[in-house]
Amino acid sequence: MPNQTLAQKIIAKHLVEGKMVAGEEVALKIDHTLTQDSTGTMAYLEFEAMGVPKVKTELSLSFVDHNMLQNDYRNADDHRYLQGVAAKYGVIFSRPGNGICHQLYLERFARPGRTLLGSDSHTPTAGGMCMIAIGAGGLDVAAAMAGEPFYMEMPKIVGIKLRGKLQPFVSAKDVILQVLKILTVKGGINKILEYYGPGVETLSVPERGTITNMGAETGATTSIFPSDETTRTFLEAQGRGMMWMELKADQDAAYDENIEIDLSKLEPLIALPHSPDNVKKVSELEGVAVDQVCIGSCTNSSLHDLKIVSALLRGKKVHENTSLTVSAGSRQVMENLAMSGELEPLIQSGARILENACGPCIGIGQSPPTEAVSLRTFNRNFKGRSGTQNAEVYLVSPETATAAALNGKIVDPRNLGKFPQIVMPEKFILSDAMFIQPSQCANNEIIRGPNIKPLPDFAPLPKNLQGEVLLKTGDNITTDDIIPGGSEIMSLRSNIPQISTYTFCHVDKTFAARAEQRNGGFIVGGENYGQGSSREHAALAPKYLGIKAIIAKSFARIHLANLVNFGILPLTFVNKKDYDDTALGDILELELNCLKEHLTIVNKTRGTRIEVNLNLSRVETEQVQAGGKLALIKKLNKNRQCPNIR
Ligand code: MIC
Ligand code: SF4
């Protein structure tokens, strides 16, 4: 077909069902899958329940990078379970300490033109390598491992034309912060952000990865860059040149929406607390005292990023009132830094070198002091995510982060003097020793520690839903609000009964207990309910507590799919005014003789009626009725019917 965008070309090659018309349901063949440990244990428990003997994908990977603290047996037990299950079912296992899934995948496995489904919302990082890479809940990833296509709404394609070249001290993070400023945290929902134009070739693959990574914060389904000579150079430096192919949009490709950014006009930007789209110029905030600076995360932990940090720190000391942490994205980044003598300046500056893992990004260690200002090169600054509820977290580039670490306050990095020359290796020092190939494992015994609880069984949806509004939230509620991060709660990811007691614990401490006492009920939400991560626990835990339906103004894409997967009705207000007229404690009733697009809820407390929409496909309707996708799969397996998962 002529005049196709790049995203359409790759989708067309993987289209199993449906038409590429924005808004229509399409099914895509998935070539690669990735999981990480904190969503992975559920994903593999779900995969096991599907009764498929081996993964059916071209490549499936299991990373351990989130729950790295081993304060007791729980996380270590999860790692051991993941290693066993990977060996048994044909999944490559990346050992703890190897690095962050998205950085490792980009370095060692990403391949232009392929599709990737990952149980982590930042899976689109691989769009920097010209892939259709999508974040999803663990159950959808498990289904893809079992050979099922991935169903989604065909997104609109937004063309982002890049012109010019970034000025010294302005970097890829500033590009995506600019995109966030334009689109906001909900402007990308059901859209693909496709980059093109003459500015593209000025950005390296890891820089493109920073941009596609954080496209997730706009709510976009994914983001993508073309595969060009820069892509070839990166693949060759990674010893994977044979995987390169040229791929780009047709000259006259038409986009559904258009944005244009002149890279040469961009300035260093900063996202203020507590949302990634709260973007201002760094120069407007100069002088704000900074207690902590954290460099790393899947957004900004590449060799390119850390070389810049090292060069800027060389011969200098971190300010006495500021703590600086640095986490490399992978062992490869660390080893290359060490061998080129660029690790030393970091150590000598007084930076605290952390493990190659997510760490402070998800509140696992390095929580800032009370009311502290923390500048981070990460992608999310939701309230409390750092582990300190009243900390003020700002998102910045590695350049801006380093300037603050040296000066103890926010400083425009362009005031640091001359920009250092960064030399990237022609060939990276490579070692895949921390990847365990399934074929290498003589022993594929699966050992389940006591914290790994069986998947709960959920009953089919009743014909009549009655209950209280147990919580009313504002707009942009995050999955971190629903099930928070942090080492304590995250070590319960394999234990739904336990983790459910923390549901909404920082929003309303009484929520979980009230939900249990009342045998469940309803949640009322604002716009973009469930933005952020892919963690299906944000659906599983409320389901476990008996939540029957969520009535919101709108939903974030991945969370919406997770609600459907676990049998919670995602309802949207037809009249947004009804949101204002529904209050905490109201008793609602919903008759469900048949699940149709328009439903009426009776507010028994107020004697009013609330019109709601339910946008589900036929198969989704079946799943919700059965109590969720997994309940349906279990039923099908039991009846020994065709194990078609969808
Ligand atoms: C995140 O950045 O919020 C996480 C932790 O990586 C999540 C996954 C999870 O909750 O385990 C994500 O982005 O999907
Ligand atoms: Fe890990 Fe943070 Fe990236 Fe999530 S956003 S994968 S927690 S580094």
XYZ file of C-alpha atoms and ligand atoms in Angstrom:
668
model
C 0.000 0.000 0.000
C 1.389 3.426 -0.868
C 1.755 6.351 1.509
C 1.925 4.391 4.710
C 3.319 5.666 7.951
C 6.086 3.602 9.520
C 3.805 2.310 12.284
C 1.190 1.254 9.725
C 3.844 -0.664 7.757
C 4.877 -2.762 10.753
C 1.304 -3.214 11.967
C 0.207 -4.301 8.471
C 2.896 -7.020 8.480
C 1.612 -8.309 11.832
C -2.123 -7.880 11.330
C -4.014 -11.062 12.213
C -7.532 -9.602 12.440
C -9.274 -6.305 11.849
C -8.677 -3.270 9.668
C -6.121 -0.543 10.243
C -8.791 2.067 10.852
C -8.271 4.232 13.924
C -10.676 3.216 16.665
C -11.365 -0.296 15.301
C -10.187 -3.420 17.077
C -7.095 -5.043 15.552
C -5.183 -8.174 16.512
C -1.396 -8.241 16.104
C 1.018 -11.142 15.919
C 3.608 -10.695 18.638
C 7.205 -11.658 17.817
C 8.910 -10.943 21.143
C 7.716 -10.695 24.733
C 9.394 -9.371 27.837
C 8.467 -9.536 31.477
C 10.118 -8.101 34.546
C 9.992 -9.621 38.014
C 7.379 -7.426 39.686
C 4.793 -8.133 37.006
C 6.419 -11.375 35.858
C 5.488 -13.715 38.682
C 1.778 -13.126 37.971
C 2.361 -13.355 34.215
C 4.030 -16.771 34.532
C 1.455 -18.062 37.033
C -1.118 -17.074 34.418
C 0.919 -18.666 31.638
C 1.119 -21.882 33.646
C -2.673 -21.836 34.032
C -2.971 -21.782 30.221
C -1.495 -25.265 29.987
C 0.817 -24.519 27.041
C 4.041 -26.617 27.118
C 6.471 -24.025 25.609
C 6.328 -20.384 24.600
C 5.340 -19.953 20.972
C 7.018 -16.627 20.263
C 10.221 -16.022 18.301
C 11.790 -14.735 21.519
C 10.605 -14.386 25.113
C 12.630 -12.824 27.893
C 12.272 -12.647 31.659
C 14.194 -9.873 33.439
C 14.785 -9.319 37.136
C 15.347 -5.630 37.814
C 12.636 -4.242 40.112
C 12.393 -6.178 43.395
C 16.117 -6.376 43.983
C 16.267 -5.846 47.751
C 16.491 -9.139 49.563
C 15.403 -8.111 53.049
C 13.897 -11.543 53.528
C 13.145 -14.648 51.443
C 10.275 -13.195 49.413
C 11.949 -11.439 46.494
C 14.673 -14.079 46.330
C 11.977 -16.777 46.153
C 10.325 -14.900 43.288
C 13.650 -14.718 41.414
C 14.131 -18.472 41.857
C 10.586 -19.184 40.661
C 11.128 -16.970 37.597
C 14.395 -18.732 36.734
C 12.764 -22.162 36.978
C 9.725 -21.223 34.955
C 11.893 -19.602 32.256
C 13.983 -22.756 31.885
C 10.912 -24.969 31.680
C 8.948 -22.963 29.136
C 11.748 -21.744 26.841
C 12.280 -18.179 28.065
C 15.688 -16.449 28.269
C 16.325 -15.419 31.877
C 18.235 -12.237 32.687
C 19.761 -12.666 36.124
C 19.378 -10.078 38.887
C 22.203 -7.565 38.531
C 22.265 -7.710 34.729
C 20.316 -4.484 34.370
C 16.988 -2.832 33.597
C 14.781 -4.711 31.151
C 14.293 -1.892 28.628
C 17.964 -0.915 28.469
C 19.050 -4.566 28.145
C 16.429 -5.313 25.525
C 17.469 -2.286 23.455
C 21.136 -3.288 23.625
C 20.895 -7.020 23.037
C 17.558 -8.010 21.464
C 15.612 -5.145 19.852
C 15.274 -5.603 16.097
C 13.801 -3.219 13.516
C 10.407 -4.223 12.145
C 9.454 -6.668 14.901
C 6.638 -6.452 17.476
C 7.255 -6.639 21.216
C 4.706 -6.975 24.019
C 6.034 -6.356 27.522
C 4.511 -6.479 30.994
C 5.869 -3.053 31.741
C 4.514 0.276 30.582
C 7.914 1.471 29.312
C 8.188 -1.336 26.766
C 7.907 1.348 24.013
C 11.587 2.129 24.694
C 12.274 -0.388 21.914
C 10.457 1.944 19.519
C 13.830 3.701 19.454
C 14.932 0.653 17.443
C 11.996 0.941 15.055
C 9.742 -1.643 16.664
C 6.062 -1.655 17.522
C 6.689 -2.191 21.224
C 3.676 -2.097 23.527
C 3.206 -2.287 27.291
C 0.420 -4.544 28.567
C -0.809 -6.395 31.614
C 0.847 -9.700 32.519
C -2.128 -11.751 31.353
C -1.976 -10.281 27.853
C 1.762 -10.972 27.749
C 1.162 -14.534 28.958
C -1.393 -14.972 26.169
C 1.155 -13.686 23.636
C 3.706 -16.206 24.954
C 1.057 -18.853 24.367
C 0.911 -17.760 20.726
C -2.210 -15.611 20.894
C -2.348 -12.298 19.050
C -2.603 -9.043 20.979
C -5.917 -7.217 20.647
C -6.018 -3.447 20.852
C -7.801 -0.417 19.496
C -6.070 0.684 16.277
C -4.406 3.918 17.375
C -4.355 7.212 15.533
C -0.880 8.021 14.246
C 0.605 11.335 15.343
C 3.484 12.471 13.139
C 6.133 14.342 15.114
C 8.439 16.075 12.686
C 11.855 16.876 14.100
C 13.976 19.622 12.564
C 17.384 21.017 13.503
C 19.863 19.693 16.051
C 19.971 19.849 19.829
C 22.188 22.565 21.285
C 24.900 21.652 23.822
C 23.427 20.747 27.249
C 19.990 20.140 25.725
C 19.187 16.464 25.294
C 16.646 13.787 24.411
C 14.896 14.181 27.774
C 14.121 17.788 26.871
C 12.554 16.626 23.602
C 10.122 14.298 25.356
C 9.396 16.852 28.075
C 8.446 19.237 25.279
C 6.163 16.557 23.796
C 4.586 16.073 27.239
C 4.065 19.786 27.566
C 2.170 19.735 24.274
C 0.208 16.513 24.722
C -0.177 16.264 28.544
C -0.473 12.941 30.372
C -3.618 11.984 28.500
C -2.994 13.474 25.071
C -1.466 10.284 23.689
C -4.182 7.791 24.651
C -4.892 5.399 21.772
C -2.273 7.117 19.636
C 1.136 6.159 18.282
C 3.767 8.893 18.305
C 5.807 8.488 15.126
C 8.964 10.576 14.741
C 10.264 11.587 11.340
C 12.022 14.450 9.588
C 15.596 15.682 9.221
C 16.190 16.008 12.975
C 15.860 12.237 13.473
C 19.330 11.392 12.148
C 20.939 13.676 14.744
C 19.687 11.431 17.571
C 21.428 8.177 18.536
C 19.448 5.013 19.270
C 19.675 5.389 23.091
C 18.534 9.029 22.730
C 15.596 7.832 20.652
C 14.964 5.264 23.395
C 14.697 8.042 25.990
C 12.038 9.708 23.847
C 10.021 6.570 23.089
C 10.342 5.398 26.708
C 8.698 8.468 28.103
C 6.085 8.639 25.376
C 4.341 6.244 27.789
C 3.722 9.244 30.037
C 1.444 10.786 27.396
C -0.673 7.621 27.564
C 0.376 6.688 24.011
C 0.079 3.070 22.873
C 3.670 3.331 21.683
C 6.212 5.617 19.981
C 8.481 4.816 17.062
C 11.559 6.067 15.192
C 12.676 4.950 11.714
C 15.497 2.467 11.187
C 18.327 4.327 9.438
C 22.117 4.503 9.287
C 22.202 5.562 12.960
C 20.300 2.383 13.813
C 22.771 0.369 11.770
C 25.737 1.970 13.586
C 24.242 1.099 16.980
C 23.457 -2.483 15.976
C 26.961 -2.934 14.575
C 28.510 -1.559 17.764
C 26.429 -4.173 19.606
C 27.722 -6.935 17.317
C 24.229 -7.313 15.803
C 24.675 -5.556 12.462
C 23.019 -8.439 10.598
C 19.703 -7.565 12.240
C 19.557 -4.155 10.577
C 17.126 -3.259 7.840
C 16.069 0.139 6.580
C 12.511 1.089 7.525
C 10.771 4.438 7.320
C 7.445 6.050 6.481
C 6.562 6.672 2.841
C 7.379 10.160 1.630
C 3.733 11.235 1.437
C 2.464 9.379 4.468
C -0.442 11.233 6.041
C -0.710 11.473 9.791
C -3.925 11.823 11.809
C -2.325 14.639 13.790
C 0.843 16.625 13.333
C 3.377 18.155 15.691
C 6.622 19.855 14.708
C 9.605 20.409 16.970
C 12.715 22.390 16.081
C 15.434 20.677 18.114
C 17.765 23.650 17.813
C 15.247 25.899 19.598
C 14.722 23.623 22.612
C 16.006 24.641 26.035
C 16.666 22.480 29.113
C 13.245 21.586 30.567
C 12.015 20.278 33.904
C 8.796 18.546 35.029
C 7.609 19.901 38.355
C 5.877 17.887 41.073
C 3.739 15.805 40.771
C 3.130 15.122 37.104
C 5.429 14.514 34.100
C 3.469 17.056 32.048
C 3.954 19.906 34.511
C 6.817 21.204 32.372
C 8.716 24.498 32.643
C 12.130 25.821 31.538
C 14.980 24.970 33.917
C 16.013 28.629 33.757
C 12.717 29.589 35.444
C 13.554 27.503 38.503
C 17.207 28.380 38.997
C 18.225 28.675 42.637
C 15.814 26.111 44.166
C 17.859 24.130 46.727
C 18.202 20.434 45.887
C 18.615 17.707 48.519
C 18.915 14.724 46.248
C 19.789 13.929 42.645
C 19.171 10.475 41.156
C 20.556 9.553 37.751
C 19.452 6.355 36.037
C 16.175 4.456 35.331
C 15.103 2.980 32.009
C 14.766 6.525 30.639
C 18.307 7.809 31.106
C 20.840 5.147 32.027
C 22.556 4.395 28.718
C 26.291 4.536 28.175
C 25.795 7.789 26.280
C 23.964 9.345 29.256
C 26.490 8.220 31.858
C 29.473 9.286 29.751
C 28.057 12.820 29.801
C 27.540 12.661 33.572
C 31.069 11.331 34.055
C 32.592 14.044 31.882
C 30.711 16.794 33.730
C 31.709 15.404 37.141
C 35.377 14.799 36.276
C 37.633 16.441 38.841
C 34.682 17.902 40.789
C 32.837 17.058 44.000
C 29.110 16.662 44.618
C 27.744 19.577 46.691
C 27.815 18.870 50.445
C 24.052 19.350 50.872
C 23.111 17.107 47.985
C 23.193 13.335 47.692
C 23.862 11.988 44.195
C 23.011 8.434 43.171
C 23.900 6.860 39.841
C 22.498 3.583 38.528
C 23.678 2.257 35.175
C 21.008 0.668 33.010
C 22.990 -2.481 32.452
C 26.125 -4.366 33.330
C 27.292 -3.571 29.803
C 27.037 0.182 30.513
C 28.931 -0.302 33.781
C 31.654 -2.419 32.231
C 32.174 -0.029 29.317
C 32.359 2.937 31.704
C 34.833 1.099 33.906
C 37.085 0.003 31.044
C 37.257 3.471 29.487
C 38.161 5.093 32.821
C 34.841 6.938 33.006
C 33.614 5.245 36.175
C 36.385 6.803 38.243
C 35.147 10.421 37.974
C 31.768 9.245 39.290
C 33.351 7.512 42.273
C 35.707 10.401 42.991
C 32.910 12.966 42.844
C 31.199 11.233 45.761
C 28.301 9.810 43.757
C 26.653 6.812 45.370
C 26.858 4.052 42.794
C 23.805 1.804 42.972
C 22.998 -1.556 41.464
C 22.084 -1.733 37.748
C 18.355 -1.760 38.461
C 15.204 0.368 38.815
C 15.931 1.183 42.476
C 14.839 4.695 43.495
C 12.609 5.079 40.430
C 9.976 2.895 42.099
C 10.792 3.776 45.707
C 13.085 0.806 46.274
C 15.764 2.522 48.323
C 16.994 6.122 48.316
C 13.722 7.654 49.474
C 14.446 11.355 49.960
C 14.288 13.094 53.368
C 11.097 14.766 54.637
C 9.881 17.551 52.316
C 13.068 17.196 50.276
C 13.558 18.360 46.713
C 14.747 15.483 44.553
C 15.822 15.902 40.907
C 15.638 12.675 38.951
C 16.366 11.637 35.382
C 13.419 9.246 35.650
C 10.060 9.262 33.892
C 7.463 9.560 36.672
C 7.183 11.987 39.573
C 3.793 10.964 40.929
C 3.246 12.000 44.532
C 4.764 9.519 46.949
C 6.356 7.283 44.284
C 9.815 8.046 45.702
C 8.719 6.506 49.014
C 8.500 9.890 50.767
C 4.944 11.173 50.580
C 5.830 14.848 51.002
C 8.959 14.922 48.817
C 8.984 17.211 45.772
C 10.246 15.221 42.801
C 11.299 16.937 39.555
C 12.174 15.187 36.277
C 15.215 16.377 34.337
C 17.919 15.383 31.852
C 21.268 13.920 32.995
C 22.866 17.300 32.175
C 20.461 19.248 34.408
C 20.729 16.579 37.123
C 24.529 16.818 37.170
C 24.449 20.616 37.271
C 22.223 20.427 40.366
C 24.404 17.777 42.031
C 27.464 19.994 41.669
C 25.786 23.214 42.771
C 23.303 22.000 45.393
C 20.530 23.882 43.600
C 18.721 23.982 40.285
C 21.023 25.482 37.675
C 20.578 25.786 33.929
C 23.220 23.276 32.727
C 24.242 25.688 29.980
C 25.993 27.596 32.788
C 28.407 24.697 33.317
C 30.853 25.938 30.681
C 32.007 24.082 27.597
C 30.097 20.943 26.649
C 32.447 17.944 26.867
C 33.152 15.874 23.799
C 31.595 12.428 24.134
C 33.183 9.534 22.273
C 31.051 6.446 21.829
C 32.828 3.113 21.260
C 32.786 1.687 17.756
C 32.235 -1.692 19.387
C 30.814 -2.024 22.880
C 32.517 -4.460 25.254
C 29.958 -7.239 25.142
C 29.108 -10.044 27.494
C 25.880 -12.033 27.582
C 27.008 -14.126 30.533
C 24.114 -12.953 32.717
C 21.502 -14.217 30.265
C 20.605 -17.845 30.855
C 19.409 -19.616 27.735
C 16.692 -22.188 28.466
C 18.700 -24.822 26.608
C 21.589 -24.357 29.073
C 19.510 -25.548 32.015
C 19.829 -29.157 32.995
C 17.434 -28.577 35.863
C 14.145 -26.858 35.206
C 12.450 -27.535 38.477
C 10.008 -24.807 39.489
C 10.318 -23.903 43.160
C 7.522 -21.796 44.679
C 8.317 -20.025 47.939
C 5.600 -19.531 50.564
C 4.946 -15.941 49.401
C 3.833 -17.154 45.972
C 0.138 -17.720 46.416
C -2.062 -19.425 43.825
C -4.078 -17.169 41.544
C -7.429 -16.384 43.128
C -10.588 -17.782 41.548
C -13.125 -15.147 40.578
C -16.834 -15.868 40.307
C -18.838 -14.938 37.190
C -20.384 -11.483 37.131
C -23.773 -11.487 38.928
C -26.912 -10.257 37.185
C -27.428 -7.490 39.688
C -24.661 -5.293 41.089
C -25.477 -3.438 44.245
C -23.151 -1.588 46.538
C -21.753 1.567 47.969
C -19.445 4.121 46.340
C -16.371 3.242 48.385
C -14.079 5.888 46.909
C -14.409 8.963 44.730
C -11.176 10.144 43.106
C -10.132 13.145 41.027
C -8.502 13.103 37.557
C -5.325 11.255 36.555
C -5.371 8.752 39.394
C -2.276 6.578 38.908
C -1.730 2.881 39.396
C 0.817 3.993 42.029
C -2.161 5.492 43.883
C -4.070 2.224 43.558
C -1.227 -0.165 44.472
C 1.846 1.803 45.551
C 5.449 0.890 44.771
C 8.195 0.675 47.389
C 10.014 -2.371 48.683
C 7.469 -3.352 51.325
C 4.404 -3.485 49.095
C 6.219 -4.639 45.950
C 7.550 -7.745 47.651
C 3.905 -8.871 47.834
C 3.378 -8.909 44.088
C 2.985 -12.714 44.092
C 0.527 -12.640 46.956
C -2.806 -11.082 45.985
C -4.583 -11.587 49.347
C -1.786 -9.717 51.134
C -1.155 -6.955 48.583
C -4.876 -6.173 48.354
C -4.787 -4.864 51.954
C -2.667 -1.944 50.644
C -5.119 -0.892 47.922
C -5.343 2.940 47.855
C -3.516 2.997 51.221
C -2.024 6.475 50.634
C -5.274 7.890 49.232
C -7.637 6.515 51.897
C -6.245 4.254 54.612
C -9.681 2.830 55.359
C -10.463 1.766 51.778
C -9.375 -1.885 51.847
C -11.026 -2.621 55.193
C -14.267 -0.886 54.161
C -14.327 -2.741 50.842
C -13.923 -6.059 52.625
C -16.564 -5.273 55.248
C -19.120 -4.165 52.648
C -18.315 -7.102 50.379
C -17.067 -4.766 47.644
C -18.769 -1.894 45.886
C -18.036 0.816 43.324
C -15.235 3.329 42.690
C -15.955 6.653 40.997
C -13.046 8.171 39.059
C -12.235 11.266 36.993
C -10.377 11.517 33.675
C -7.517 9.151 32.751
C -8.232 6.770 35.635
C -5.349 4.278 36.079
C -2.598 6.169 34.246
C 0.979 4.980 34.616
C 2.172 1.452 35.035
C 1.011 -1.836 33.561
C 0.731 -3.541 36.956
C -2.338 -5.730 36.820
C -2.339 -5.749 40.613
C -4.131 -2.399 40.326
C -7.060 -4.392 38.913
C -6.487 -7.730 40.654
C -6.370 -6.277 44.176
C -9.604 -4.236 43.878
C -11.226 -7.302 42.285
C -10.088 -9.399 45.228
C -11.704 -6.835 47.561
C -14.984 -7.226 45.676
C -14.959 -4.070 43.523
C -17.575 -4.657 40.857
C -17.326 -1.648 38.588
C -15.368 1.554 38.178
C -17.320 4.497 36.837
C -14.915 7.103 35.475
C -14.855 10.030 33.057
C -12.175 8.169 31.048
C -9.568 5.412 31.492
C -5.883 4.928 30.675
C -5.347 2.241 28.027
C -3.404 -0.475 29.867
C -5.428 -0.195 33.050
C -8.685 -0.436 31.122
C -7.492 -3.703 29.547
C -6.431 -5.009 32.962
C -9.860 -4.248 34.456
C -11.529 -6.198 31.671
C -9.027 -9.051 32.070
C -10.002 -9.432 35.710
C -13.729 -8.957 35.351
C -14.232 -5.428 36.697
C -16.688 -3.389 34.629
C -15.047 -0.211 33.270
C -17.960 2.205 32.874
C -17.739 5.774 31.601
C -20.149 8.588 32.438
C -22.286 9.663 29.485
C -22.871 13.012 31.215
C -19.793 14.144 33.065
C -22.063 16.153 35.375
C -23.210 12.869 36.941
C -19.681 12.586 38.325
C -20.346 15.728 40.409
C -23.701 14.387 41.545
C -22.366 11.075 42.840
C -20.875 11.028 46.324
C -18.929 8.743 48.583
C -21.331 6.384 50.374
C -24.103 6.575 47.750
C -25.761 3.203 47.162
C -25.803 2.252 43.490
C -27.604 -0.532 41.682
C -26.961 -1.865 38.205
C -29.141 -4.498 36.552
C -27.126 -6.574 34.118
C -29.615 -8.745 32.311
C -27.457 -8.236 29.292
C -24.158 -6.375 28.960
C -24.772 -3.679 26.396
C -23.104 -0.470 25.307
C -25.447 1.816 27.241
C -26.436 0.979 30.795
C -28.324 2.802 33.518
C -27.216 2.843 37.137
C -29.753 3.761 39.796
C -28.417 5.964 42.574
C -30.684 4.705 45.344
C -29.451 7.270 47.847
C -30.380 10.219 45.633
C -33.176 8.667 43.603
C -31.383 9.558 40.344
C -30.268 7.630 37.278
C -26.745 7.639 35.868
C -26.284 6.804 32.194
C -22.998 4.990 31.514
C -21.191 3.499 28.515
C -19.549 0.102 28.381
C -17.318 -0.273 25.336
C -16.484 -3.957 25.085
C -16.055 -6.291 22.138
C -18.064 -9.517 22.051
C -15.174 -11.554 23.421
C -14.396 -9.026 26.144
C -18.042 -9.168 27.168
C -17.764 -12.939 27.499
C -14.612 -12.555 29.583
C -16.114 -10.010 31.955
C -19.190 -12.181 32.385
C -17.025 -15.179 33.262
C -15.240 -13.158 35.991
C -12.281 -12.237 33.775
C -10.083 -13.643 31.029
C -8.272 -16.040 33.315
C -11.505 -17.385 34.758
C -12.634 -18.022 31.174
C -9.358 -19.749 30.270
C -9.596 -21.957 33.348
C -13.180 -22.844 32.451
C -12.181 -23.666 28.874
C -9.233 -25.769 30.037
C -11.458 -27.647 32.451
C -14.003 -28.401 29.757
C -11.070 -29.412 27.500
C -12.453 -27.195 24.802
C -10.279 -25.483 22.259
C -7.789 -23.519 24.392
C -8.295 -20.343 22.406
C -7.328 -17.824 25.006
C -9.105 -14.879 23.699
C 6.733 1.516 36.865
O 7.603 2.195 36.337
O 5.723 1.998 37.409
C 6.894 0.003 36.855
C 7.181 -0.421 38.239
O 7.962 -0.354 36.039
C 5.592 -0.609 36.299
C 5.534 -2.078 36.389
C 5.173 -2.597 37.749
O 4.370 -1.990 38.454
O 5.707 -3.654 38.121
C 5.289 -0.212 34.849
O 5.739 0.812 34.402
O 4.530 -0.910 34.176
Fe 12.023 0.396 36.306
Fe 11.454 2.922 36.703
Fe 11.704 2.011 34.258
Fe 9.594 1.305 35.708
S 10.095 3.356 35.004
S 10.885 -0.042 34.441
S 10.518 1.194 37.740
S 13.315 2.115 35.798
